[in-house]
Coordinates of C-alpha atoms in Angstrom, one line a residue:
X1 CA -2.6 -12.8 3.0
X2 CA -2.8 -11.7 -0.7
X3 CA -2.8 -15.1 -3.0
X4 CA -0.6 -13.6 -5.7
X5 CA -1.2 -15.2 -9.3
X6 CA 2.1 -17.6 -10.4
X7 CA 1.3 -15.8 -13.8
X8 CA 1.9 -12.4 -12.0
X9 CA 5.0 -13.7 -10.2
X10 CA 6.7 -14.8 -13.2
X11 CA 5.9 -11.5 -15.4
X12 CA 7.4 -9.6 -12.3
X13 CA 10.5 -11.7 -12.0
X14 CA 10.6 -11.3 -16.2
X15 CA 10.2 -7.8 -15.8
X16 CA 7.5 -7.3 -17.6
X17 CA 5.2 -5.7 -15.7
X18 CA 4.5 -2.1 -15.6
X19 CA 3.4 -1.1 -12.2
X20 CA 1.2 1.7 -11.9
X21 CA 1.5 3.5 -8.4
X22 CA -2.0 5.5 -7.2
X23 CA -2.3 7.9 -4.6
X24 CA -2.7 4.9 -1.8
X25 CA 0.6 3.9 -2.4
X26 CA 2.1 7.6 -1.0
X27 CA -0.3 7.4 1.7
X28 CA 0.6 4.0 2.7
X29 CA 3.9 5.4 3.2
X30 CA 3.2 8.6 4.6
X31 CA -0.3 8.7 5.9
X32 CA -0.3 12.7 6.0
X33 CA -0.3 13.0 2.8
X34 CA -4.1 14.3 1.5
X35 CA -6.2 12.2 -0.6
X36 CA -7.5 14.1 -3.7
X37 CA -10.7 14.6 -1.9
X38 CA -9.1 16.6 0.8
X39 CA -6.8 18.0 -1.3
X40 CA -9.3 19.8 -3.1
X41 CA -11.4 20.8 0.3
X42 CA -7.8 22.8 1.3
X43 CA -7.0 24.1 -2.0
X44 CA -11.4 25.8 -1.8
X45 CA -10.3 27.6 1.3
X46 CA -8.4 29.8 -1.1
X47 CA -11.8 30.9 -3.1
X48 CA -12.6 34.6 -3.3
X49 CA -16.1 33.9 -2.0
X50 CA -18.6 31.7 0.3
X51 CA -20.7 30.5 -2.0
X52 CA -17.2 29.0 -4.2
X53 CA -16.2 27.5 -1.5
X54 CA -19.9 25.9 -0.3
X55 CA -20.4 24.7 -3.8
X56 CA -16.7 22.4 -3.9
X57 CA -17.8 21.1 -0.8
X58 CA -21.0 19.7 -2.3
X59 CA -19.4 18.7 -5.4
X60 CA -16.6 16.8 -3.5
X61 CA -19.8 15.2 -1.5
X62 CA -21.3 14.1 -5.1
X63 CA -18.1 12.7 -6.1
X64 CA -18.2 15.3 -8.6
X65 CA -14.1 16.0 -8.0
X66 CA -13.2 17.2 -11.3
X67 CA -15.9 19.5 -11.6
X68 CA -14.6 20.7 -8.2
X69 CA -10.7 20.9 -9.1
X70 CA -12.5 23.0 -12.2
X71 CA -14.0 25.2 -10.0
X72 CA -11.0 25.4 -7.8
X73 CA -8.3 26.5 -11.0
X74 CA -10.5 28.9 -12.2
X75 CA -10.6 31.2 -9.2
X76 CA -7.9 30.3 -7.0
X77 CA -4.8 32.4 -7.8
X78 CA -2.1 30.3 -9.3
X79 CA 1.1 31.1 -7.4
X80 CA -1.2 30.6 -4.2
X81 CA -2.8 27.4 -5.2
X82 CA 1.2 26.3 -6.4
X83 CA 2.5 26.9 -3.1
X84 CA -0.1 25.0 -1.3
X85 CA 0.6 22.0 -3.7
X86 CA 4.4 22.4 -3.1
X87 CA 3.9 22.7 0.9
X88 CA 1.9 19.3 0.6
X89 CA 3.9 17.0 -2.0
X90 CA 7.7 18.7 -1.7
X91 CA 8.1 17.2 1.8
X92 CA 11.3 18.2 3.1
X93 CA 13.2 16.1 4.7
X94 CA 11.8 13.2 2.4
X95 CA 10.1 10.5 4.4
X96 CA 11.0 6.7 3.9
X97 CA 9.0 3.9 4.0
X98 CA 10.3 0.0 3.2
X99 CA 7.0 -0.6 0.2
X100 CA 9.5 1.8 -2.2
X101 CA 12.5 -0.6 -1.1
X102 CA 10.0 -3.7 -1.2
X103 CA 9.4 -2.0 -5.0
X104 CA 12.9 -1.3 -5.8
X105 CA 13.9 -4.9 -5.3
X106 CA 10.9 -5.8 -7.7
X107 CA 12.5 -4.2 -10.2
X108 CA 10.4 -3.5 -13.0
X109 CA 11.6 -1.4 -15.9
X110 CA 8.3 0.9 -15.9
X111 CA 6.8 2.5 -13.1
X112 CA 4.0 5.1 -13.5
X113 CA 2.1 7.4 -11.4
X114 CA -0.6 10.0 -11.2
X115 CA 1.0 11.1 -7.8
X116 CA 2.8 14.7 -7.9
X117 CA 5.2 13.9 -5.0
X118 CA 8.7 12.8 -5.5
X119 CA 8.9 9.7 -2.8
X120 CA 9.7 7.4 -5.3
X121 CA 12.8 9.1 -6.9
X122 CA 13.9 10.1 -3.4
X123 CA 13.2 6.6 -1.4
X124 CA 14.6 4.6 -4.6
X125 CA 18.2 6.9 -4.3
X126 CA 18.4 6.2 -0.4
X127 CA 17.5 2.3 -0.4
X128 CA 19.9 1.7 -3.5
X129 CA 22.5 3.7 -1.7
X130 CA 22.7 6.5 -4.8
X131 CA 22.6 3.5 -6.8
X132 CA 19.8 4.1 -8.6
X133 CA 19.9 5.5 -12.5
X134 CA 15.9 5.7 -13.2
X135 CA 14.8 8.6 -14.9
X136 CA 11.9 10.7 -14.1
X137 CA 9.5 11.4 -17.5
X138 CA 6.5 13.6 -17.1
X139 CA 4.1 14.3 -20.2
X140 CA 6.3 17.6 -20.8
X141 CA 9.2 14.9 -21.7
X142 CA 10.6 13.7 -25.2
X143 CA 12.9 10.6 -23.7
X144 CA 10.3 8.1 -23.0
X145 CA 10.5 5.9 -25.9
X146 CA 14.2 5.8 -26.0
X147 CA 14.0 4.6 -22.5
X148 CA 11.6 1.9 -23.1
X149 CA 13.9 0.7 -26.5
X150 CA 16.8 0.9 -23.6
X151 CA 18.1 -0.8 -20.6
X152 CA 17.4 2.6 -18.5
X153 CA 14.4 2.1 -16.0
X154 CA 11.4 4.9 -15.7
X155 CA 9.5 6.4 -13.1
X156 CA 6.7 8.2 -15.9
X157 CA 4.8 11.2 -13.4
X158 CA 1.7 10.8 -15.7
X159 CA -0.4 14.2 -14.0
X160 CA 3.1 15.7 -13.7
X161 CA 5.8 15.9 -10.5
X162 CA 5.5 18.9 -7.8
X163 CA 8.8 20.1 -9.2
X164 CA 7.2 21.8 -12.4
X165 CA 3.8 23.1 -10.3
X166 CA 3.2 24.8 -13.8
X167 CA 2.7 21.4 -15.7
X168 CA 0.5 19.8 -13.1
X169 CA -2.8 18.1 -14.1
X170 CA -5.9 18.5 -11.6
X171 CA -8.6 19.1 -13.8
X172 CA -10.4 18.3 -17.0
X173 CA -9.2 21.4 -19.0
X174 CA -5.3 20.6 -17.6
X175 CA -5.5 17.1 -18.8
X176 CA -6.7 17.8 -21.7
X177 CA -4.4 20.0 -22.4
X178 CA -0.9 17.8 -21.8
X179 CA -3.0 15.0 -23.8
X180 CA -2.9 17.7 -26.8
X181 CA 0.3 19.1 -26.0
X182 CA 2.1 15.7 -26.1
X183 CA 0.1 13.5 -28.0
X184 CA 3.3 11.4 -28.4
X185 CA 4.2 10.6 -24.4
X186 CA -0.2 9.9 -24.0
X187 CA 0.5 7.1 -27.4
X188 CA 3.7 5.6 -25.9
X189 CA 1.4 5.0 -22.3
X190 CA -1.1 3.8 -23.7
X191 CA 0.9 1.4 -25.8
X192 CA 2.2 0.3 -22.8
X193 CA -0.9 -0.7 -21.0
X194 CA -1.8 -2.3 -24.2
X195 CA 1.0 -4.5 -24.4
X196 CA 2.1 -5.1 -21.0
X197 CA 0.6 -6.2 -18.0
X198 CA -0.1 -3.6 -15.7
X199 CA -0.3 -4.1 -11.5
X200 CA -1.9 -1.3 -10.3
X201 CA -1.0 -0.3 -6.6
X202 CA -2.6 2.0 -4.0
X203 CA -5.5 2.9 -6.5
X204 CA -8.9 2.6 -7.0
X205 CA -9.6 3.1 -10.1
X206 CA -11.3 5.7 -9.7
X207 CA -9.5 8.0 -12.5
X208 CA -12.0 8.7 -15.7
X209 CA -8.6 8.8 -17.7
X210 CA -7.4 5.3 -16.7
X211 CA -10.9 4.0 -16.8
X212 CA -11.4 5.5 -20.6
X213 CA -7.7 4.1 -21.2
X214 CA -8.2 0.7 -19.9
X215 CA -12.3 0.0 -21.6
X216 CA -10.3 1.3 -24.8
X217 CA -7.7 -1.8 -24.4
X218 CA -9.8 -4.0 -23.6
X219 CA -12.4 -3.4 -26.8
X220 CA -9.5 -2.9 -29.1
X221 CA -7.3 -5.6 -28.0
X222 CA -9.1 -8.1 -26.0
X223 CA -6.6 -10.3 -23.8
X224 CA -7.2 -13.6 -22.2
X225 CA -4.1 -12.2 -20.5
X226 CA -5.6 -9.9 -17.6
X227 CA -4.2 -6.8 -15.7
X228 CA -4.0 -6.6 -11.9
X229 CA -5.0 -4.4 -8.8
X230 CA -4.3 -4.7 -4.9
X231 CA -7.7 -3.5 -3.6
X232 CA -9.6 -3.0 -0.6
X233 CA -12.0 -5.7 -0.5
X234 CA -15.3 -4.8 -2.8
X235 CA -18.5 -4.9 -0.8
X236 CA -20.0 -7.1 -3.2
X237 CA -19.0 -9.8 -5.3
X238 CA -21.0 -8.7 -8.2
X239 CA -19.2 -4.9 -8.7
X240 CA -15.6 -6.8 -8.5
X241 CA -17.3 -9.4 -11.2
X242 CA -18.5 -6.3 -13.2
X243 CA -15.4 -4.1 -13.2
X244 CA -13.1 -6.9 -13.7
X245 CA -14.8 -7.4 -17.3
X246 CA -14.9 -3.8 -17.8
X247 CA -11.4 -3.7 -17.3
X248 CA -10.1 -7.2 -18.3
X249 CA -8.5 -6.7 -14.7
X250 CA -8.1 -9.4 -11.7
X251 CA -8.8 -7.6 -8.0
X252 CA -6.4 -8.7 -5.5
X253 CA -8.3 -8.5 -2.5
X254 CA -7.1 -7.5 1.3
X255 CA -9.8 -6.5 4.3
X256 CA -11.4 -2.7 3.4
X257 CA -10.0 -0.6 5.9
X258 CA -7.1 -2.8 6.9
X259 CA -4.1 -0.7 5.4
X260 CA -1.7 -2.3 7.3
X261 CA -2.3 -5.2 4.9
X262 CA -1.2 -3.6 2.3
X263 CA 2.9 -2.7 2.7
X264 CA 2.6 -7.1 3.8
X265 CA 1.3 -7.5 0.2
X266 CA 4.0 -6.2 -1.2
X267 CA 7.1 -7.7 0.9
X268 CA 5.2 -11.0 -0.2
X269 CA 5.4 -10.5 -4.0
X270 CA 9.0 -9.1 -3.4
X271 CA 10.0 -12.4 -2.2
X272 CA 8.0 -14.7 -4.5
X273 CA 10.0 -12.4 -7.3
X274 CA 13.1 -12.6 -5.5
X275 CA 12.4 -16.3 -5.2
X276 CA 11.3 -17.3 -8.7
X277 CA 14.5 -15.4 -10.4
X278 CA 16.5 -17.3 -8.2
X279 CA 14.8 -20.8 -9.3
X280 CA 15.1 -20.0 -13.0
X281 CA 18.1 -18.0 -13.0
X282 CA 16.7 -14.3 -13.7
X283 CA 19.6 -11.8 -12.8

């Protein structure tokens, strides 16, 4: 069982928290779906040559998985590498699992996402009964602020959504790209993580650009105040104790390899939420 912080509770119930979904939370839901890793392995098997394809496979080994996804988008023909993507992430008919009703019922005004799929958009509509009014921002957006100085709830697709294959970030040169393309939506998210509390769900945080993001925060504008992250257990207590002041972040731990422990997590801090707007009167 995860010991969720009262501090956390109450910021959830007070809605503000900005969650921050990684590529677990998708696969906790639908456990086809590829991890970036394996993602990448598929997308090789469309390189021209052997030698491509044997040199992703040892740069995935490294760990080395942008330079991979950059060798990958440079010789993998686009509309071939799109389709792949869109036979992967546009799963038709849409799967549902309870974590997105578990999340809808947390409510928080701000969700955002490195994941290309659309599960939240289409799980949130089918648990609210085509109830639900959030609206989906990708970097390629102009909307963002005026929904955060607004009532409306977001769902930001921060590496894009596998409805615009054109605008999706997978390596270095991609990312860079939207970040100078729409140096605006990259401010307003980093604003956000400066000055909200961020639970980070289903990832590792493993992403350079979260990483960079969050050691930037944390110099800048040191907080007693920390962010959170549902985890797999670390194998020792000094690399949790090490990123946790990197990252002025607080690991939530549950057993490494026990999955199933995660969607329990979550119906736990849904009803702690539920619970603590009902004790103070939280609509």
């Amino acid at each position: 069982m995860v010991d969720w912080p009262d501090a956390l509770v109450r910021e959830a119930a007070e809605r503000r928290v900005v969650v921050f979904l990684g590529s677990g939370f998708s696969k906790a839901a639908v456990p086809s779906l590829p991890t970036w890793s394996a993602l990448l392995k598929e997308l090789s098997e469309k390189l021209p040559t052997a030698n491509s394809k044997r040199l992703v496979t040892k740069l995935i080994r490294q760990g080395r998985l942008l330079d991979a996804a950059e060798l990958i988008t440079s010789g993998v023909n686009a509309p071939d590498m799109h389709n792949l993507l869109r036979n992967k992430f546009q799963l038709r008919p849409s799967p549902k699992s309870n974590i997105y009703n578990d999340l809808l019922q947390i409510d928080p005004k701000t969700i955002i996402t490195t994941n290309y799929d659309e599960l939240i958009e289409k799980n949130f509509d089918h648990y609210s009964g085509g109830e639900s009014s959030h609206s989906i921002r990708t970097q390629t957006s102009k909307s963002l602020l005026a929904d955060l100085r607004s009532p409306v709830r977001s769902i930001v697709k921060l590496h894009g959504c596998i409805t615009e294959t054109d605008h999706i970030v997978l390596d270095r040169r991609s990312f860079f790209k939207a970040q100078a393309e729409n140096i605006g939506f990259f401010d307003i998210v980093k604003s956000l993580m400066t000055v909200n509390t961020v639970l980070f769900l289903g990832y590792s945080l493993s992403d350079p650009d979260i990483q960079l993001i969050l050691e930037n925060t944390n110099m800048s504008s040191p907080s007693t105040n920390p962010h959170y992250a549902l985890v797999p257990k670390f194998e020792h207590p000094s690399l949790k104790n090490a990123n946790s002041e990197t990252y002025n972040t607080s690991f939530l731990e549950y057993p490494a390899g026990d999955y199933a422990k995660f969607p329990v997590a979550l119906s736990q801090l849904r009803e702690q939420v539920r619970q603590m707007r009902l004790d103070r009167g939280i609509p």
